[in-house]
Coordinates of C-alpha atoms in Angstrom, one line a residue:
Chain A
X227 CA 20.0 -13.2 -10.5
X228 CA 18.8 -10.5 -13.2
X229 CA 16.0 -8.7 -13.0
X230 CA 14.7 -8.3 -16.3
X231 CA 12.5 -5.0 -17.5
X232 CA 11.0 -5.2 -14.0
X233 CA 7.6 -2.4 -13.5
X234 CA 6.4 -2.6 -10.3
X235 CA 3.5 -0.1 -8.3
X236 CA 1.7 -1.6 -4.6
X237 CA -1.7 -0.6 -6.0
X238 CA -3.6 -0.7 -9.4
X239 CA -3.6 3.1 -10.5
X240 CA -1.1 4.2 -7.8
X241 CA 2.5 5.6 -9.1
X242 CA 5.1 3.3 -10.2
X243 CA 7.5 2.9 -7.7
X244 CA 10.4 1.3 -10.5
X245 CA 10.4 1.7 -13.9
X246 CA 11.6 -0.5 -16.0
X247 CA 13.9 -1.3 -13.8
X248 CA 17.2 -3.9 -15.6
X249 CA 19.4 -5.2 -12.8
X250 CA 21.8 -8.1 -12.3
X251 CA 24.1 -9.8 -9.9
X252 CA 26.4 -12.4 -10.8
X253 CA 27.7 -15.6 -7.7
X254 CA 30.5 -14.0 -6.1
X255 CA 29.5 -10.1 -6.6
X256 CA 28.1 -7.5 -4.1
X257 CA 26.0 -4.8 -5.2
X258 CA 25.4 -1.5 -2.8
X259 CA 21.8 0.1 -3.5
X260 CA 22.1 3.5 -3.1
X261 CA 19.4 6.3 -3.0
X262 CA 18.0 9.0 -0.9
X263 CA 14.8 8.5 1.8
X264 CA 11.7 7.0 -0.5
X265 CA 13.5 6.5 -3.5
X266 CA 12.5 2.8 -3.7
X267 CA 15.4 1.2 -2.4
X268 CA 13.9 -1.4 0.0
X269 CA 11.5 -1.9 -2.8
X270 CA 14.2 -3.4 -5.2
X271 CA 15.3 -5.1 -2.1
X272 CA 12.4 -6.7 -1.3
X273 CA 11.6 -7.5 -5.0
X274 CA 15.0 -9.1 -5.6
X275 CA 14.2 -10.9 -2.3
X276 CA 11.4 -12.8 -3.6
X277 CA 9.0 -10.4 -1.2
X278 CA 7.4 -8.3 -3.7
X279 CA 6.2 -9.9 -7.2
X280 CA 7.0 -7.8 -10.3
X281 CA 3.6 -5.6 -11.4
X282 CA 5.0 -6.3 -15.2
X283 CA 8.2 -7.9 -16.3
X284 CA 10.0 -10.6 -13.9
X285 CA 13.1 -11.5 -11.7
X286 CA 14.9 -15.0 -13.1
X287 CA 17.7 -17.1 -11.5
X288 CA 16.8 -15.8 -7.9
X289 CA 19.2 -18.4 -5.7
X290 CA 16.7 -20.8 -3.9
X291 CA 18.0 -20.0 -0.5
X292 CA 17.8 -16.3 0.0
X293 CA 18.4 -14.6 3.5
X294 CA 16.8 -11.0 4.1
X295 CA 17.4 -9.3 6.7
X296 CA 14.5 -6.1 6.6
X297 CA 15.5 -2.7 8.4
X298 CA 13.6 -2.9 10.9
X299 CA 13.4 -6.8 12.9
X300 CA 9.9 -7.5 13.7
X301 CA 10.8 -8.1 17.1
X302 CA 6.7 -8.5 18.6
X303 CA 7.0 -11.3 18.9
X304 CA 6.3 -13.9 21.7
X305 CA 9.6 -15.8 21.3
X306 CA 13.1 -15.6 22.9
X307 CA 16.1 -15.8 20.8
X308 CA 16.5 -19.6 20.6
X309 CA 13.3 -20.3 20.4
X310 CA 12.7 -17.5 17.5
X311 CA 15.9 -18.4 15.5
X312 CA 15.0 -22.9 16.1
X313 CA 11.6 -22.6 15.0
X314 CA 12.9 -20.4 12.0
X315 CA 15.3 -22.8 11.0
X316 CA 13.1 -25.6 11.0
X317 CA 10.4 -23.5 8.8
X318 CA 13.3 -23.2 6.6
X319 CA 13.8 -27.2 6.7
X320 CA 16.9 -27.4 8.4
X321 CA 16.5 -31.0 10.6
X322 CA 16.8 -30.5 14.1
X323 CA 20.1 -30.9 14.8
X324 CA 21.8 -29.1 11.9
X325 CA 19.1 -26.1 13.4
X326 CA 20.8 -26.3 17.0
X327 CA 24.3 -26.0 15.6
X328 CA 23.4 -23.3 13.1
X329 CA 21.7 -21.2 15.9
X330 CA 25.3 -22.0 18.1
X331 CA 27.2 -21.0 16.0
X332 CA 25.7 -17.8 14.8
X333 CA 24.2 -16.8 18.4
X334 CA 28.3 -17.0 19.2
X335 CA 29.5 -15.5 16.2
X336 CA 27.1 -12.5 16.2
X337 CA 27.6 -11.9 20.2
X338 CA 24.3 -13.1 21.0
X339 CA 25.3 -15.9 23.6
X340 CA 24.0 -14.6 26.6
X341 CA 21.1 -13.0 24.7
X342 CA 19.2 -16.6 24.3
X343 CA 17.2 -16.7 26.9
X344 CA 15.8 -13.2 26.4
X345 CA 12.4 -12.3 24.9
X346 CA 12.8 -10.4 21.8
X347 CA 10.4 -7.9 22.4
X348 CA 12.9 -7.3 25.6
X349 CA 16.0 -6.8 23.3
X350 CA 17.4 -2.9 22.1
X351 CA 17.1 -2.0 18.8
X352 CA 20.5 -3.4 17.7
X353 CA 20.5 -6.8 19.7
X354 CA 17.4 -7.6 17.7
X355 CA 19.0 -6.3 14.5
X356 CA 21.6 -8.8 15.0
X357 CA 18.7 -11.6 15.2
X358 CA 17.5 -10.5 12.0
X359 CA 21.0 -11.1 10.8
X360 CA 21.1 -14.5 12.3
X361 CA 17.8 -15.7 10.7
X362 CA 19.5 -15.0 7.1
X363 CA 22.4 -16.5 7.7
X364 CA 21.1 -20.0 9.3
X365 CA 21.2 -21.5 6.3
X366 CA 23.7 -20.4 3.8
X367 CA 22.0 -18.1 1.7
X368 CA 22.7 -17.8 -2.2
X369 CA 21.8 -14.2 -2.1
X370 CA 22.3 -11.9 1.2
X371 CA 20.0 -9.2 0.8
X372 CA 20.8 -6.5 3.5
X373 CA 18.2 -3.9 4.0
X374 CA 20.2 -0.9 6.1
X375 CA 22.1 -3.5 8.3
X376 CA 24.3 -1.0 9.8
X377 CA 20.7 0.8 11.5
X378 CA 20.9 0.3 15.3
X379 CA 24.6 -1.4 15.6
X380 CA 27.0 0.0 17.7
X381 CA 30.7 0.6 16.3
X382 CA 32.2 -3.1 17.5
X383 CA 28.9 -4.5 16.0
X384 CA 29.2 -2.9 12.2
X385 CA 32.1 -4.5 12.0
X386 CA 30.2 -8.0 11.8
X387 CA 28.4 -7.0 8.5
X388 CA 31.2 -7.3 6.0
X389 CA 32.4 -10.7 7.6
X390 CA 29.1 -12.0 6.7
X391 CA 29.1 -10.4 3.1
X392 CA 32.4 -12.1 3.3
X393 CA 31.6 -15.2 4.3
X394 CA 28.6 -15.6 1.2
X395 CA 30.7 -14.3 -1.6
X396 CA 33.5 -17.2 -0.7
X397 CA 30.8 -19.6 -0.6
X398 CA 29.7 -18.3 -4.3
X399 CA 27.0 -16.2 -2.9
X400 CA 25.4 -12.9 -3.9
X401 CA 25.3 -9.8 -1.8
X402 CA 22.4 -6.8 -1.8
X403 CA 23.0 -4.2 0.6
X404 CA 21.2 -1.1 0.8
X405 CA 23.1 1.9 2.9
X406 CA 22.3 5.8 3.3
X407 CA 24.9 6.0 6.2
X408 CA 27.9 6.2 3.7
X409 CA 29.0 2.4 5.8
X410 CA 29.5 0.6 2.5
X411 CA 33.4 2.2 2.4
X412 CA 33.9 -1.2 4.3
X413 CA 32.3 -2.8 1.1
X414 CA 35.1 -1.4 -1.5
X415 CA 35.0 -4.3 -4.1
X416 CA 30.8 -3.5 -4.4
X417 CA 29.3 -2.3 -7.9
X418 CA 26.9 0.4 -7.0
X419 CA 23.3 0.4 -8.3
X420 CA 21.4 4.1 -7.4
X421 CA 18.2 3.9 -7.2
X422 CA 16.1 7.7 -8.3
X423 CA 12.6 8.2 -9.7
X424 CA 12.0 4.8 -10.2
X425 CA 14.9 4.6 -12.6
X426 CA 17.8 2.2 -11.4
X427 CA 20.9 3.0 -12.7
X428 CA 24.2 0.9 -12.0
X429 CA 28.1 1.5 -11.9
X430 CA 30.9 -1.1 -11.7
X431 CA 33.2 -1.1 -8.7
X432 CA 35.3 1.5 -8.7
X433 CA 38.0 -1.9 -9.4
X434 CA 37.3 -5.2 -10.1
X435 CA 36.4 -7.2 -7.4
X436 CA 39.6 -9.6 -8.3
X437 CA 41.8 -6.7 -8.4
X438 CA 40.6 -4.9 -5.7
X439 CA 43.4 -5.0 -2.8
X440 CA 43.6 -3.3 0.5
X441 CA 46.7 -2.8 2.6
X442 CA 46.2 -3.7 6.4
X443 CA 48.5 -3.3 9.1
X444 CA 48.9 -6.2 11.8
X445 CA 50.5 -6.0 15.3
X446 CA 52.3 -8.8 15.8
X447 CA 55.0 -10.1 19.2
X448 CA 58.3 -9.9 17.5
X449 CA 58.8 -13.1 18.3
X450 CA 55.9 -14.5 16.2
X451 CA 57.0 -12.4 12.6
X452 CA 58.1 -15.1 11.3
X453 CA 55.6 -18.0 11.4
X454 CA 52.7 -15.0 10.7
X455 CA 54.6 -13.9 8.2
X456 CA 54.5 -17.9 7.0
X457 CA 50.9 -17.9 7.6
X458 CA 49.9 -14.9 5.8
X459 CA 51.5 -16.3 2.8
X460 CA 50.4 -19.7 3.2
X461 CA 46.7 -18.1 2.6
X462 CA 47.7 -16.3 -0.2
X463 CA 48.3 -12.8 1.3
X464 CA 51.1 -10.6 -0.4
X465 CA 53.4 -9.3 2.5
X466 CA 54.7 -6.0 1.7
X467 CA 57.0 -5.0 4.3
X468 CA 57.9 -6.0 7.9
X469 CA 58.9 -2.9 10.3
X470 CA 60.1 -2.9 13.8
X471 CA 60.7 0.8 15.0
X472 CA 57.4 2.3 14.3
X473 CA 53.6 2.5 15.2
X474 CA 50.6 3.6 14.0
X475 CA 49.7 6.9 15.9
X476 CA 46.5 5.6 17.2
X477 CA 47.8 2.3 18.3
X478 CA 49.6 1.2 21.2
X479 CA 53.7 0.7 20.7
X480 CA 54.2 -3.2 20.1
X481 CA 57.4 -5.3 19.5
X482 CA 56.5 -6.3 15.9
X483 CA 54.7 -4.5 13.1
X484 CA 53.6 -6.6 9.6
X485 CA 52.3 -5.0 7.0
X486 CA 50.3 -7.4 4.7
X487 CA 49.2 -6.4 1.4
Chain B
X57 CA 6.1 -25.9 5.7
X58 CA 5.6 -28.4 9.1
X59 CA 7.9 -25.9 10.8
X60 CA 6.0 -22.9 9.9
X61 CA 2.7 -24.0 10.7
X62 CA 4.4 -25.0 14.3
X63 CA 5.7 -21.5 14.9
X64 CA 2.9 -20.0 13.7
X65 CA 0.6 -22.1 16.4
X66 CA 3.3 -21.4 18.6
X67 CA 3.0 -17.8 18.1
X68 CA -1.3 -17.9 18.5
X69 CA -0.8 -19.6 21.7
X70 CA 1.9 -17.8 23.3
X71 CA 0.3 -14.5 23.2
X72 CA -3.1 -15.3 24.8
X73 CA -4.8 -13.9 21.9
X74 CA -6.1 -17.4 21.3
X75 CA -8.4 -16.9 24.6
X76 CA -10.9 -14.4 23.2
X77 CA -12.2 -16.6 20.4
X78 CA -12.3 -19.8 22.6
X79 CA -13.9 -18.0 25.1
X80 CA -16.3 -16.4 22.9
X81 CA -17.1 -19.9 21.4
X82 CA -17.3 -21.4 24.7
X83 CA -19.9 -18.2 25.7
X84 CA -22.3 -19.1 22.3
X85 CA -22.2 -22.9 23.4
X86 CA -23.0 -21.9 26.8
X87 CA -26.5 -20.1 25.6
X88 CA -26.7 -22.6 22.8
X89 CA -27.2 -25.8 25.4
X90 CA -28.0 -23.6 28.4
X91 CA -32.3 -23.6 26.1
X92 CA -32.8 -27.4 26.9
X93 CA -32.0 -30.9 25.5
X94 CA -31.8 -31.8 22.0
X95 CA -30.7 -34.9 20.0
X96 CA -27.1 -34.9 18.9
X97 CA -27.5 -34.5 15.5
X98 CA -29.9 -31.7 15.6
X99 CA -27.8 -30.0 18.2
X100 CA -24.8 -30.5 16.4
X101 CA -25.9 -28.8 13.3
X102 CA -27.1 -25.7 15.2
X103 CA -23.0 -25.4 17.0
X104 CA -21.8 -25.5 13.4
X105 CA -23.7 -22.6 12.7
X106 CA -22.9 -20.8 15.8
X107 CA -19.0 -21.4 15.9
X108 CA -18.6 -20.5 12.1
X109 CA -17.7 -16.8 13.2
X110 CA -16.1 -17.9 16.0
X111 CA -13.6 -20.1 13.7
X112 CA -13.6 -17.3 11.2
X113 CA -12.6 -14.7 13.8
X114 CA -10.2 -17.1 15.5
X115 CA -8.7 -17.6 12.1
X116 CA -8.2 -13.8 11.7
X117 CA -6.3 -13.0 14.8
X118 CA -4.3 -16.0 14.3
X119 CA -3.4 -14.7 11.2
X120 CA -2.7 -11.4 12.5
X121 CA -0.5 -11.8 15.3
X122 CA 2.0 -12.6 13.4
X123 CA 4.0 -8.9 12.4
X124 CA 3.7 -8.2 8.6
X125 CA 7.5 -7.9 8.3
X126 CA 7.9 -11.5 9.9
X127 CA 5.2 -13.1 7.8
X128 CA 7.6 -11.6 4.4
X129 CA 10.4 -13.1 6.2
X130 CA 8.4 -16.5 6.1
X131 CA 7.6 -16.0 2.5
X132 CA 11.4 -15.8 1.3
X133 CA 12.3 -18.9 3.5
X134 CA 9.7 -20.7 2.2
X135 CA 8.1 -19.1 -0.9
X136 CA 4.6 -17.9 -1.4
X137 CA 2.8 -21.3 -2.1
X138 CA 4.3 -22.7 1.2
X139 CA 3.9 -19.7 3.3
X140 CA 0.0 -19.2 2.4
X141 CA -0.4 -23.0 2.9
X142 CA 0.9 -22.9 6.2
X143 CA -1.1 -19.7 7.4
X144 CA -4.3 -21.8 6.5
X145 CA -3.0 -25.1 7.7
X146 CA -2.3 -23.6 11.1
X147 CA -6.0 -22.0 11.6
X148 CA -7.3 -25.0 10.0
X149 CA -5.3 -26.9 13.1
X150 CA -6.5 -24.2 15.6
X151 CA -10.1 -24.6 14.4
X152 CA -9.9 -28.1 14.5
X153 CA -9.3 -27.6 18.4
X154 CA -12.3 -25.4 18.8
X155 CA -14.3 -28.3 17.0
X156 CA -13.2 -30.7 19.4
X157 CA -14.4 -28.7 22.4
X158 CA -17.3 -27.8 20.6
X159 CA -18.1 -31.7 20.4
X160 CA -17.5 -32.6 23.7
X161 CA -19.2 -29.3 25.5
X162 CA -22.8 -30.4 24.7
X163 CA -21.7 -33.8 27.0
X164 CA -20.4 -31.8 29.8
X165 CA -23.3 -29.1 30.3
X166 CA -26.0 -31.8 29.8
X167 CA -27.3 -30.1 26.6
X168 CA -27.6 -33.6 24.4
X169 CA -29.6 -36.4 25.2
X170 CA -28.2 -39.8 24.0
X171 CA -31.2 -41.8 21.8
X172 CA -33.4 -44.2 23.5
X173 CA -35.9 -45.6 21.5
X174 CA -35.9 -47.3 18.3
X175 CA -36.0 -45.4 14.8
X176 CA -33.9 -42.9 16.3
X177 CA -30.7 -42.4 15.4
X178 CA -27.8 -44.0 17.0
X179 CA -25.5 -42.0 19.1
X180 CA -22.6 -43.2 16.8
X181 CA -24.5 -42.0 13.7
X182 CA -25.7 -38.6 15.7
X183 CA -21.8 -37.9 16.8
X184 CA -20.6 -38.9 13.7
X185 CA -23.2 -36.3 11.7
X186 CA -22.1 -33.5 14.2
X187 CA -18.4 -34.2 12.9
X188 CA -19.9 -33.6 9.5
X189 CA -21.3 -30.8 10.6
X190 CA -18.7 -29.1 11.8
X191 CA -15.9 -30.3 9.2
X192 CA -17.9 -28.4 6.9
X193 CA -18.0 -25.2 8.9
X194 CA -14.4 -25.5 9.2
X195 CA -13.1 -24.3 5.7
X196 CA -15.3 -21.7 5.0
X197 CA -14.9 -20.3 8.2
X198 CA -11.1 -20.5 7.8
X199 CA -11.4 -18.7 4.3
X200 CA -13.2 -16.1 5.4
X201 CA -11.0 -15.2 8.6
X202 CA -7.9 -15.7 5.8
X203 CA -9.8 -12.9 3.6
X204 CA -10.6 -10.9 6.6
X205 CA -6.5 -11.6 7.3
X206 CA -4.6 -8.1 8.1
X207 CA -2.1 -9.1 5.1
X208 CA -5.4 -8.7 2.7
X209 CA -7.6 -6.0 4.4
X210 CA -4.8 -3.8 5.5
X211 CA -6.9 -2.2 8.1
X212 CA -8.6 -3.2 11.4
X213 CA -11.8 -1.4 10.1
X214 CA -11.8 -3.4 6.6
X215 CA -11.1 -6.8 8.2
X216 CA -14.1 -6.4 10.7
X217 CA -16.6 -5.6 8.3
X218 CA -15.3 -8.8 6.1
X219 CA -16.2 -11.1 8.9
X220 CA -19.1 -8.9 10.1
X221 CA -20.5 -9.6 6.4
X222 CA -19.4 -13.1 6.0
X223 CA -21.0 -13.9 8.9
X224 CA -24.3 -12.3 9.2
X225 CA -24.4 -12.7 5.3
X226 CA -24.1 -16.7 6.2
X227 CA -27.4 -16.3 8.4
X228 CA -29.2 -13.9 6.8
X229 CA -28.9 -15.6 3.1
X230 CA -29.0 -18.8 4.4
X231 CA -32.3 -18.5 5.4
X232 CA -35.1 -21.1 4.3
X233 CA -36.7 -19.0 1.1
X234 CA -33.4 -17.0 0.2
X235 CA -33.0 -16.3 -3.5
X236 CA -29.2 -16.9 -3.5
X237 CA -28.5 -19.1 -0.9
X238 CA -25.4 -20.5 -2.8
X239 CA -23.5 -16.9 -2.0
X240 CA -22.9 -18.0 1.5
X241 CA -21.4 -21.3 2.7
X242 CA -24.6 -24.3 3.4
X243 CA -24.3 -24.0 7.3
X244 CA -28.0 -23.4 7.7
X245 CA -28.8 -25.7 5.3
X246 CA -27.1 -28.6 7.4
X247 CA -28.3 -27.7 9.8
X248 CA -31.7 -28.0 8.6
X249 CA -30.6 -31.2 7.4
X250 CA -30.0 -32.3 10.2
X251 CA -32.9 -31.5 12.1
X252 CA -34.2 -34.6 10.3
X253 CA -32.9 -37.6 8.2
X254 CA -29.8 -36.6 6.4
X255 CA -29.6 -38.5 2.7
X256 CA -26.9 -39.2 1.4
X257 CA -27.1 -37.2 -1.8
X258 CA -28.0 -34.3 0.2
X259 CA -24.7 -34.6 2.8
X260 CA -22.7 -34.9 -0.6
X261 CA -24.6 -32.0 -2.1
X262 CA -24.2 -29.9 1.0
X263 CA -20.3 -31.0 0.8
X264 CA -19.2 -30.3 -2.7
X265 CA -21.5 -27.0 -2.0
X266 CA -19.2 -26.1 1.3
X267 CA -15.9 -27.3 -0.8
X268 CA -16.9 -25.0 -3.7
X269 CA -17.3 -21.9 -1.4
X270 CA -14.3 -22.2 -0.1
X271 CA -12.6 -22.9 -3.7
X272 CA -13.7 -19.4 -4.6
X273 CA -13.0 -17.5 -1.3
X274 CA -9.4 -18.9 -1.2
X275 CA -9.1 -18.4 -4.7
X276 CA -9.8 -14.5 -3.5
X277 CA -7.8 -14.2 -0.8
X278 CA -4.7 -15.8 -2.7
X279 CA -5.0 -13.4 -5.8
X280 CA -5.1 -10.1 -3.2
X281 CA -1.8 -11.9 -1.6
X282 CA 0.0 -11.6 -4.6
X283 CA -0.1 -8.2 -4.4
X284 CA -0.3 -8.0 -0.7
X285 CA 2.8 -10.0 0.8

């Protein structure tokens, strides 16, 4: 998607809120948009969303399906859970049954289950920010824009954010995410586009996504080295070293340690 | 889009916001029929006239119930043609409920009298006329609620005095004598018409006239959405 030369103000004769603004994202790339309170962030979001219409310039080779999820969920609304995320899958043209396993799966995946039957006008902050994640991802969109999707979640829950950045980019997806929290450390391979006075200005990933690596560290039972060890290479993982006789200080003492690069 | 015009009905009925403008409509009929006995077409013609800011208001709050942030996150599932199509399509729906009670009411209360001698029109003919009737109130009224819309007037205040002047500027410049009766929608008109004989040249000249006002109105309200998603 590129956003060519894009001017864009809310108002005839009000400020502009970009400037010739020159952005683009690539299938496969994440982008963080970075900027301080007002700076215009959600506005780029929005506008590379397909919400907001350029005031001069334009936006080409916007994905057809595209999932936002907006800071705050608009959660007044007279529906419960399943019936909010059905009906939104069918608007988006999903048949009926493809919409009930869609709204299975990511209910389950998104700890939502027992949240179904609940109004959303009933649900906390976070709970509801999580249906606003759902909603995006019922159909698999071709660009992910995330507007602040850490706002509201609780620790266990911010995990869920990069598996679904994840999951798009191995489907050939795009990824916009906007973040003043500092989260987007969990997002290392992400080119970084600050937004200030209207002006958008854009960095590379501090590596290239390809070459970006991260070392994790998995607990294993001693007696199941070997065939993780199997599996991790199987999938393409580089195995760096397999230990026995130590822990990490902040984890409990287990029989088997892998370290997978 | 058949999806989006369900869950925005859905989200009109669910709330109960739907009851003020049906009852309101049901409140005008009431005084309308409570006067005395008229002949269906007649009758008819004078509902049209009294449920077109009824429809226009009910169009409005249907509109605006649902929260600006979820009627954007309609627009990027959809896209903006769709999304504006099925705003309309559900009042139009909505409306078209209204219309039905508004035919059947006058039956109920006693307020029509079915014809009995000959030259008068036949109560197929009169029912059928009052369907005209109303089918031309219908659009308008919808484009004006649409224009009156939160997503176009921003605030409570603005979108009140749209419907305030469609609708008294309908009646007022609708009026038998007005210079520029083609500013409003030909509700009074018809319903002049159909206080006698309607020809058919007039009930296609009162048609493409109804048509045509909405053309323009929608036209409005769909430029101001561009900049107002």
């Amino acid at each position: 998607m590129r956003v060519e030369d894009v001017w864009l103000r809310y108002r005839r004769g009000g400020p502009w809120v970009l400037r010739a603004a020159a952005v683009s994202i690539d299938p496969g790339e994440v982008a963080v948009v970075l900027g301080r309170n007002g700076a215009g962030k959600s506005t780029l979001l929005q506008l590379a969303a397909g919400v907001l219409s350029p005031t001069r310039g334009r936006v080409l080779d916007r994905p057809r399906r595209v999932g936002w999820v907006p800071e705050r969920f608009p959660a007044d609304q007279p529906f419960t859970v399943t019936a909010y995320l059905t009906a939104m899958g069918r608007a988006a043209g999903l048949p009926a049954t493809d919409t009930a396993a869609a709204v299975d799966r990511w209910t389950e995946r998104l700890g939502l289950t027992r949240f179904r039957g609940v109004r959303l006008a009933e649900l906390s902050k976070g709970t509801a920010q999580k249906v606003g994640l759902a909603q995006a991802m019922l159909r698999r969109p071709g660009l992910l824009v995330l507007d602040e999707p850490w706002e509201g979640l609780d620790a266990a829950a911010r995990e869920l954010v990069p598996g679904l950045v994840d999951e798009v980019l191995a489907a050939g997806g795009s990824v916009l995410v906007s973040d003043h929290r500092g989260e987007t450390v969990r997002l290392p391979g992400a080119a970084r586009w600050t937004v200030a006075d209207g002006t958008v200005g854009t960095e590379p990933p501090a590596v290239a996504p390809a070459a970006a690596h991260a070392v994790v560290e998995v607990s294993v039972p001693a007696a199941r080295v070997a065939g993780t060890v199997a599996r991790l290479r199987a999938d393409g993982h580089h195995v760096l070293r397999v230990r026995t006789d130590s822990s990490p200080p902040d984890a409990p003492a287990t029989p088997g340690e892998v370290a997978a690069r | 889009m058949s999806g989006l015009v369900r869950m925005r009905l859905a989200g009109f009925l669910r709330t109960g916001r739907a009851l003020a403008p049906l009852l309101a409509g049901l409140l005008a009929l009431a005084v309308l029929y409570g006067g005395g006995r008229a002949r269906p077409a007649e009758a008819y013609g004078v509902s049209a006239v009294v449920l077109f800011p009824v429809l226009a208001w009910q169009t409005k709050i249907l509109l605006d119930v649902e929260p600006d942030v979820q009627r954007r996150l309609a627009l990027v599932l959809v896209g903006p043609a769709r999304e504006r199509a099925a705003g309309l399509l559900a009042a139009a729906l909505a409306g078209a409920g209204t219309v039905a009670v508004a035919l059947v009411f006058p039956w109920l209360v006693g307020g029509v009298v079915a014809p009995s001698g000959a030259g008068e029109q036949s109560l197929p003919v009169g029912l059928a006329l009052g369907l005209w009737a109303h089918l031309l109130a219908l659009p308008p009224a919808v484009a004006l609620g649409a224009l009156a819309s939160r997503a176009v007037t921003g605030s409570a205040g603005y979108g009140v005095a749209v419907l305030a002047l469609g609708a008294v500027g309908t009646l007022a410049l609708g009026l038998s004598g007005s210079a520029v009766p083609w500013l409003v929608p030909p509700l009074l008109a018809t319903a002049r018409a159909l206080g006698g004989g309607v020809a058919p040249a007039t009930g296609g000249l009162l048609s493409a006239w109804a048509v045509a006002w909405t053309a323009v109105v929608l036209a409005g309200y769909l430029r101001w959405r561009r900049v107002r998603p």
